[in-house]
Amino acid sequence: MRQVGRFVVVTVVAASLFAAGAWWRGVTWSDVRHWGTPRNAIEANGETIRIPLAQGEEQRLLPEVTVSTVGSYDLLFREGGPDGGPVRYDPCVPLAYVISPQDMPEGFEETVHAAVASVSQATGLEFAYEGFTDEPARFDRALVQPRYGDRFAPIVIGFQAEADNPDLAGTVTGLGGSSAVPGAYGDAQYLRAGVVIIDWEDVARIREDGEGEELAQAVVAHELGHVVGLAHVGDTHELMHESNLRLIDWGPGDLAGLALAGAGGCEPR
Ligand SMILES: [Zn+2]
């Protein structure tokens, strides 16, 4: 249940609109709207990659969630987003997710989808399943990859054992987080390219228990809570407590935090 709030962007490069020739033929409406504003870029593997443009209409896909519950929650990135507020996912494009199926426990795909559905419902963020990937789930993944096209890599959910990943040692059942990365234009950051790694050995043990399937789903939900920007809290009645003491459902603070995590504005198109 470790939280991995990552800030991966090492360098933000102001790539001039006129610097590269190859893309010139592909100038978009968005580029025209932002004419004269340098397009942000990131350095990855020694290459400069322009930040992919936000896709789709500039409107929410699902309504914001209103909550009346009160409790503890915390955010991994409290500032750096639009208007200096929290860094969140763009709620105006589906949060694509893929499963890296190696070592996935039998029948666990449905558990993953159920956890995603509960996060979607509590955040008002739409998720879109894109199937299996051959990309292993790693936190040092490239944020933009040819296999996924000219966009940020989807959220990847994968399975490892303690022997594969020392971060899963002991009672750690999973890891989750996203990268905070600037939009194509301007300074505001958005969450991108989330990663969830589940300790399949721990999950196999958990599933042997009476309520094991629900608890295993809660493990995935907790890690997805990190992906959408929630940090741990000290209150043991919340699922975002660092070790789950047999909770199955979101607590009152979790719900308030998830609603906030999903309430961001659209990334400008
Ligand atoms: Zn955690």
PDB file of N, CA and C and ligand atoms in Angstrom, residues 1-3 222-223 226 232, ligand 1:
ATOM      1  N   MET A   1       0.826  -1.199   0.000  1.00  0.00           N
ATOM      2  CA  MET A   1       0.000   0.000   0.000  1.00  0.00           C
ATOM      3  C   MET A   1       0.862   1.252   0.000  1.00  0.00           C
ATOM      4  N   ARG A   2       2.030   1.150  -0.538  1.00  0.00           N
ATOM      5  CA  ARG A   2       2.892   2.336  -0.529  1.00  0.00           C
ATOM      6  C   ARG A   2       2.403   3.389  -1.482  1.00  0.00           C
ATOM      7  N   GLN A   3       2.574   4.616  -1.086  1.00  0.00           N
ATOM      8  CA  GLN A   3       2.185   5.683  -1.999  1.00  0.00           C
ATOM      9  C   GLN A   3       3.400   6.104  -2.801  1.00  0.00           C
ATOM     10  N   HIS A 222      -7.395   1.047  -3.450  1.00  0.00           N
ATOM     11  CA  HIS A 222      -6.464   1.912  -2.704  1.00  0.00           C
ATOM     12  C   HIS A 222      -5.351   2.424  -3.624  1.00  0.00           C
ATOM     13  N   GLU A 223      -4.778   1.526  -4.404  1.00  0.00           N
ATOM     14  CA  GLU A 223      -3.685   1.950  -5.302  1.00  0.00           C
ATOM     15  C   GLU A 223      -4.203   2.901  -6.377  1.00  0.00           C
ATOM     16  N   HIS A 226      -4.275   6.338  -5.111  1.00  0.00           N
ATOM     17  CA  HIS A 226      -2.998   7.045  -5.305  1.00  0.00           C
ATOM     18  C   HIS A 226      -2.883   7.547  -6.749  1.00  0.00           C
ATOM     19  N   HIS A 232      -1.820   8.980   1.683  1.00  0.00           N
ATOM     20  CA  HIS A 232      -2.269   8.252   2.877  1.00  0.00           C
ATOM     21  C   HIS A 232      -2.828   9.200   3.937  1.00  0.00           C
TER      22      HIS A 232
HETATM   23 ZN    ZN B   1      -0.935   3.264  -0.217  1.00  0.00          ZN
END
